[in-house]
Coordinates of C-alpha atoms and ligand atoms in Angstrom, one line a residue:
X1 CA 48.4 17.2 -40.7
X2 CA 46.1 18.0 -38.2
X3 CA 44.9 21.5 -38.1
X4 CA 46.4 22.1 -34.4
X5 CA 49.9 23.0 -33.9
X6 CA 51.9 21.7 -31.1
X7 CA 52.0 25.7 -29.8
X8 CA 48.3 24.7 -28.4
X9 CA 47.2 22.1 -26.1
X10 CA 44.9 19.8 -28.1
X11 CA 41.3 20.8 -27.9
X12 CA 38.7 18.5 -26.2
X13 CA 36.1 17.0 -28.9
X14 CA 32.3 18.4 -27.5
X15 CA 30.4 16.0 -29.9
X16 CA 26.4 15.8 -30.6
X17 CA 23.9 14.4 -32.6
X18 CA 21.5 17.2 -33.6
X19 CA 21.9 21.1 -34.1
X20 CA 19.4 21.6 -31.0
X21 CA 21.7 19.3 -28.7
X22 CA 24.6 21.7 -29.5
X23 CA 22.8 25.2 -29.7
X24 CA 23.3 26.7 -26.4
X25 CA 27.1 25.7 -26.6
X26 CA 28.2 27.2 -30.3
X27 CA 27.0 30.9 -28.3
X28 CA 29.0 30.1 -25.9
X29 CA 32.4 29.5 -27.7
X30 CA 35.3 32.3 -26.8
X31 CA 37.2 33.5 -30.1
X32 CA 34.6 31.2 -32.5
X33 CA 35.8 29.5 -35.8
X34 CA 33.8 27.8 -38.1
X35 CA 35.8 25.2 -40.3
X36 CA 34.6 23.0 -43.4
X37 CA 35.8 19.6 -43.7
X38 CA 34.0 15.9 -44.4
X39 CA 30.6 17.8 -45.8
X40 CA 30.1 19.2 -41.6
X41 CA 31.0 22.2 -40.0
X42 CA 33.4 22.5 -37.0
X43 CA 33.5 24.9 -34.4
X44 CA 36.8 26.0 -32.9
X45 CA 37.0 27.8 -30.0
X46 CA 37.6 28.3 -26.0
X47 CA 34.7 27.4 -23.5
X48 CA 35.5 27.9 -19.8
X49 CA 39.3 28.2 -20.5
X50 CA 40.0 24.9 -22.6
X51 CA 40.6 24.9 -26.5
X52 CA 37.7 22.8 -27.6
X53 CA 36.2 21.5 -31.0
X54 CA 32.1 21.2 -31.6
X55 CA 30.8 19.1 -34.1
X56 CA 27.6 17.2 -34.9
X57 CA 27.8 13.7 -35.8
X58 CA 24.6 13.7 -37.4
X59 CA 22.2 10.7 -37.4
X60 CA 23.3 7.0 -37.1
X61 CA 26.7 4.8 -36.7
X62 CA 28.5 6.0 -40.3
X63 CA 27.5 9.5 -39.9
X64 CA 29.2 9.2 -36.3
X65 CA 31.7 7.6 -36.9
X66 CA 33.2 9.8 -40.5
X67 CA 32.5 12.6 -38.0
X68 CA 34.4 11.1 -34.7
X69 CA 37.4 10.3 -37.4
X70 CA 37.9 13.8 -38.6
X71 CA 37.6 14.8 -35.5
X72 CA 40.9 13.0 -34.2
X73 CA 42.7 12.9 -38.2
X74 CA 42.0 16.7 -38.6
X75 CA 41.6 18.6 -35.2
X76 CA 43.8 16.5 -33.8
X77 CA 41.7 15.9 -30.9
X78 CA 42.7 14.0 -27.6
X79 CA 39.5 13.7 -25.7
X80 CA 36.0 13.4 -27.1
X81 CA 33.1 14.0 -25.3
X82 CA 29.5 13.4 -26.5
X83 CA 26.3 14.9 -25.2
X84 CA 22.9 13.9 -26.8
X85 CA 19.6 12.4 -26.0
X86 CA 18.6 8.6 -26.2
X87 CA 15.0 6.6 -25.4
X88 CA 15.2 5.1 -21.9
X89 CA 14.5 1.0 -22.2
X90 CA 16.1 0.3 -18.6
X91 CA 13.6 0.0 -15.9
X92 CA 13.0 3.1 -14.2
X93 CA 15.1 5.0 -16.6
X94 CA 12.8 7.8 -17.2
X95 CA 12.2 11.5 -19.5
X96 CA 14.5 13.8 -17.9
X97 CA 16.9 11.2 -16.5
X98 CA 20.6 11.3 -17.6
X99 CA 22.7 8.3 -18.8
X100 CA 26.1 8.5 -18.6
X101 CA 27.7 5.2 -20.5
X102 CA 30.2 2.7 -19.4
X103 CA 30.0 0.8 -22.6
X104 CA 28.8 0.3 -25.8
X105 CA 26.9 -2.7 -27.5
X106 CA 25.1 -2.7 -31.7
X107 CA 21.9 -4.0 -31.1
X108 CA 21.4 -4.5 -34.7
X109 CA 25.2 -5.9 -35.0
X110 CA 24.3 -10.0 -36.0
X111 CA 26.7 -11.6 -38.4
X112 CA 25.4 -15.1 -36.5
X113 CA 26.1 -18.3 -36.8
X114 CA 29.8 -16.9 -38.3
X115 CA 30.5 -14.7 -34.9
X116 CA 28.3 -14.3 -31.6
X117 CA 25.1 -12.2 -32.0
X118 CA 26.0 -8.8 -31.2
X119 CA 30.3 -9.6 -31.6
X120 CA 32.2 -7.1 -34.0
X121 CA 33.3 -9.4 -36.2
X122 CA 37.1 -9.6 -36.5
X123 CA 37.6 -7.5 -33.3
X124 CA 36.7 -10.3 -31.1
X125 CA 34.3 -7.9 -29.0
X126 CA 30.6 -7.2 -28.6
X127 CA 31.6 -3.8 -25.9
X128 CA 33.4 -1.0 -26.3
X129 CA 34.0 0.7 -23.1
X130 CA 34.5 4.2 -22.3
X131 CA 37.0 6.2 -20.3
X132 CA 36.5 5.7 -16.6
X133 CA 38.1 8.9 -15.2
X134 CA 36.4 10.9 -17.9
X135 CA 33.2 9.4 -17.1
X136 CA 33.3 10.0 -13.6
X137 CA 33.7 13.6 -14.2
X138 CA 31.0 13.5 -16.4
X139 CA 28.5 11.7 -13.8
X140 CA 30.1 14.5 -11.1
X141 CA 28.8 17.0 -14.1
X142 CA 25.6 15.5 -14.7
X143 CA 24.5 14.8 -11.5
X144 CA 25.3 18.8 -10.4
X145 CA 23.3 19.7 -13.4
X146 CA 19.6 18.1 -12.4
X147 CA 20.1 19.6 -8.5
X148 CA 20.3 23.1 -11.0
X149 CA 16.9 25.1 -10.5
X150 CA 16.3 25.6 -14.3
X151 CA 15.7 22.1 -14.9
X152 CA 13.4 21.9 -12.1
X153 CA 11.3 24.0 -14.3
X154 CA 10.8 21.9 -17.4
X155 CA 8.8 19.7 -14.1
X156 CA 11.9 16.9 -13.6
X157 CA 12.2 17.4 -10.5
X158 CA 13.3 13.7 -9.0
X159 CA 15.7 12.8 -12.8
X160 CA 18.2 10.9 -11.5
X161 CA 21.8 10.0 -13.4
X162 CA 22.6 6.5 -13.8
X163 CA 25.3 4.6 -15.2
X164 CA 25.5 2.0 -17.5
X165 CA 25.4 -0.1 -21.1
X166 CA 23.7 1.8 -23.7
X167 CA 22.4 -0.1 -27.2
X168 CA 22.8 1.9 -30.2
X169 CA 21.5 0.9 -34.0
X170 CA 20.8 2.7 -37.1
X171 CA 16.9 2.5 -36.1
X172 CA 14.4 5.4 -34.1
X173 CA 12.8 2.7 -31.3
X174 CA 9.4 3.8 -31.3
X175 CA 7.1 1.4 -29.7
X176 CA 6.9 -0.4 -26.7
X177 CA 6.7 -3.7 -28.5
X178 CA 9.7 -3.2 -30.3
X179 CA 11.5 -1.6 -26.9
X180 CA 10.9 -4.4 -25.0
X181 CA 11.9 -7.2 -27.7
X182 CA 15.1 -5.0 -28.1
X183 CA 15.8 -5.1 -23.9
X184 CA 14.6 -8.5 -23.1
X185 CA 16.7 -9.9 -26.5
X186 CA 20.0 -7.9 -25.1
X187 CA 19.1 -9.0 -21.7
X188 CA 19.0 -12.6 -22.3
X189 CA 22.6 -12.1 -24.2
X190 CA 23.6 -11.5 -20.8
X191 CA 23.5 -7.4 -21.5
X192 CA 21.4 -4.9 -19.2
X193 CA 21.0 -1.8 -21.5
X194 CA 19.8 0.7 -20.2
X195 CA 19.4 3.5 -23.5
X196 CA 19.0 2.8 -26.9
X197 CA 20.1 5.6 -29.6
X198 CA 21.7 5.8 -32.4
X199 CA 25.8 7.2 -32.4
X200 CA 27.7 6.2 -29.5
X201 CA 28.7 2.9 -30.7
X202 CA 30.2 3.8 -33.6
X203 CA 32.2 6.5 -31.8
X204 CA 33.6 4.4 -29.3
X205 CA 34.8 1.8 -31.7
X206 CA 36.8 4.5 -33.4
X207 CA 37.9 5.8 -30.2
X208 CA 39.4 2.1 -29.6
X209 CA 41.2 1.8 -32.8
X210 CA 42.8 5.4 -32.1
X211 CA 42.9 4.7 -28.3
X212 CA 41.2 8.4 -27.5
X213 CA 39.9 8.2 -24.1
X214 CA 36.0 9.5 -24.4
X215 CA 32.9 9.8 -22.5
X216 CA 29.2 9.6 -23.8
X217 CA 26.2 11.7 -21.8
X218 CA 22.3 11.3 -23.0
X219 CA 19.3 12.9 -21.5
X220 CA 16.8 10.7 -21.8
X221 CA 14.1 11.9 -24.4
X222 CA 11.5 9.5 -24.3
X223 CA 11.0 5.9 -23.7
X224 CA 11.4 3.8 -26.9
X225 CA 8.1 3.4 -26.8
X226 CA 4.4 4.1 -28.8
X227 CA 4.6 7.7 -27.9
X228 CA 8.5 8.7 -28.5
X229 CA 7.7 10.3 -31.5
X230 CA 5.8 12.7 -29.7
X231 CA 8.0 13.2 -26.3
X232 CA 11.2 12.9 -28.8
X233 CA 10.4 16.2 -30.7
X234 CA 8.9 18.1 -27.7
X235 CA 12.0 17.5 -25.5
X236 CA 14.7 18.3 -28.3
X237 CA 13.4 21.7 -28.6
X238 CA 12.3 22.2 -25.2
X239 CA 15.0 21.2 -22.8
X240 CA 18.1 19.2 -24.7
X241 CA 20.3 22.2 -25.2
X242 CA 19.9 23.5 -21.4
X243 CA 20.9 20.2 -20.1
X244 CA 23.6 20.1 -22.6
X245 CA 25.0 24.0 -21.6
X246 CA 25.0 23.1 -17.7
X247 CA 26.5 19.6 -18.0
X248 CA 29.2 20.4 -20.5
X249 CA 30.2 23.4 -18.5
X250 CA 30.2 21.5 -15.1
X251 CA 32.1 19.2 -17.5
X252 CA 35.1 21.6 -18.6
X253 CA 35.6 23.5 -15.1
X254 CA 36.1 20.2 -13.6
X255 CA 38.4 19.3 -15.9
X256 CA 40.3 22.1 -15.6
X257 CA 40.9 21.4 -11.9
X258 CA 42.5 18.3 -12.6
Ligands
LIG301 N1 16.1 14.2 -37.6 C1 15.0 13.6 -36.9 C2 15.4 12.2 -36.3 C3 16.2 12.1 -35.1 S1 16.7 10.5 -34.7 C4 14.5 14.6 -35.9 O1 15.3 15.5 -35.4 O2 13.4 14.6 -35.6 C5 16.8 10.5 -33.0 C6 18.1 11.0 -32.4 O3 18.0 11.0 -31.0 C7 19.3 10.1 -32.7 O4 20.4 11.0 -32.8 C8 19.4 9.1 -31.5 O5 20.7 8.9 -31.1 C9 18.6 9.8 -30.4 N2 17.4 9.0 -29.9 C10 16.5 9.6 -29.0 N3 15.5 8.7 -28.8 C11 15.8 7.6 -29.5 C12 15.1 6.3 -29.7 N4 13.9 6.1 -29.0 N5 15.6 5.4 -30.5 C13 16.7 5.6 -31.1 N6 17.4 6.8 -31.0 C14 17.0 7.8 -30.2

């Protein structure tokens, strides 16, 4: 049984990767409650009016998706939205910018010659796409968020949104050698990615087999390349959460207009 009753409408899933992705929004939460389950901690509450869940999926495609499935089994979620950071390997997709996903594709998915490089095997499928109204709320969010002063201050003054594939793998990218055999491999497959991390996959292939709508956001941390372990850190601490607190709440009073 999930842990909702019918009496309430079912929350909205606010799903990230690291504790630092997710600080400013736990402070946030109206009427806080902190739940056990699957070895993580949820976060019930209210922000700007609408019941929602919090939850980290921690790092890499099983972590997201035990995390994504409790999420829907146990809270009895409806929605899931995910807000994170990812290295840029698109052409002009630079630190500061803001990715919102149309689809999903493992870059380190290859059970070839059997199935297609890249397929799911027995799903017939190499991406998994997200919701389309959701994400064009959450490009409406994001793309208010960067005109916001505050971010101007951490010096990104001309990030841009943009919308597109994003790779994910169970693997930090961190050089340009790698980051550019990863994009022109993908590329030649006939798929334009524009971020690589390390989650979203794996949530939206649960989100198919449970046919929850859900929309993916990352702020680009650094480039995939032979200094992301350096930019990676820095903007994690430094900005992550602030783009996170203005997006997500952009995010929910839209919704809420709906
Ligand atoms: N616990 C470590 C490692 C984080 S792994 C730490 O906090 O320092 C990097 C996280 O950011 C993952 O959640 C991944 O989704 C995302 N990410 C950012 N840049 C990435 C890159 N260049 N390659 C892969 N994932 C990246």
């Amino acid at each position: 049984m999930p842990l909702t009753s019918d009496l309430f409408a079912p929350p909205i899933a606010i799903l990230s990767a690291l504790p630092q992705e997710q600080r400013g929004l736990i402070g946030l939460l109206h009427k806080p409650r902190k739940l056990h389950h699957a070895s993580r901690e949820f976060w019930l509450g209210e922000l700007h009016g609408q019941p929602v869940v919090l939850a980290l999926s921690r790092i890499g495609k099983v972590a997201a998706a035990t995390t994504t499935t409790a999420l829907i089994e146990r809270f009895g979620v409806r929605r899931i939205v995910f807000t994170g950071v990812a290295g840029g390997l698109g052409e002009g997709v630079k630190v500061g910018d803001v990715v919102v996903a149309t689809d999903f594709v493992q870059h380190d998915l290859d059970a070839s010659p059997l199935f297609p490089r890249y397929e799911v095997p027995l799903y017939g499928k190499t991406r998994f796409h997200c919701d389309a109204a959701l994400s064009a709320l959450l490009f409406e969010a994001s793309s208010k968020a960067l005109a916001h002063e505050s971010l101007a201050t951490h010096g990104f003054h001309d990030a841009c949104v943009h919308q597109g594939l994003i790779a994910s793998g169970d693997r930090f990218v961190s050089s340009a050698e790698e980051s550019r055999s990863l994009h022109d491999l993908l590329a030649g497959a006939g798929h334009a990615v524009l971020a690589v991390e390390m989650e979203g996959a794996a949530v939206a292939q649960v989100c198919m087999d449970y046919g929850i709508p859900f929309a993916v956001m990352r702020t680009i941390s650094d480039r995939a390349d032979d200094s992301a372990h350096v930019d990676f850190p820095g903007f994690v601490e430094a900005v992550a959460s602030r783009y996170a607190h203005l997006i997500i709440g952009n995010f929910l009073n839209l919704l809420s207009k709906k």
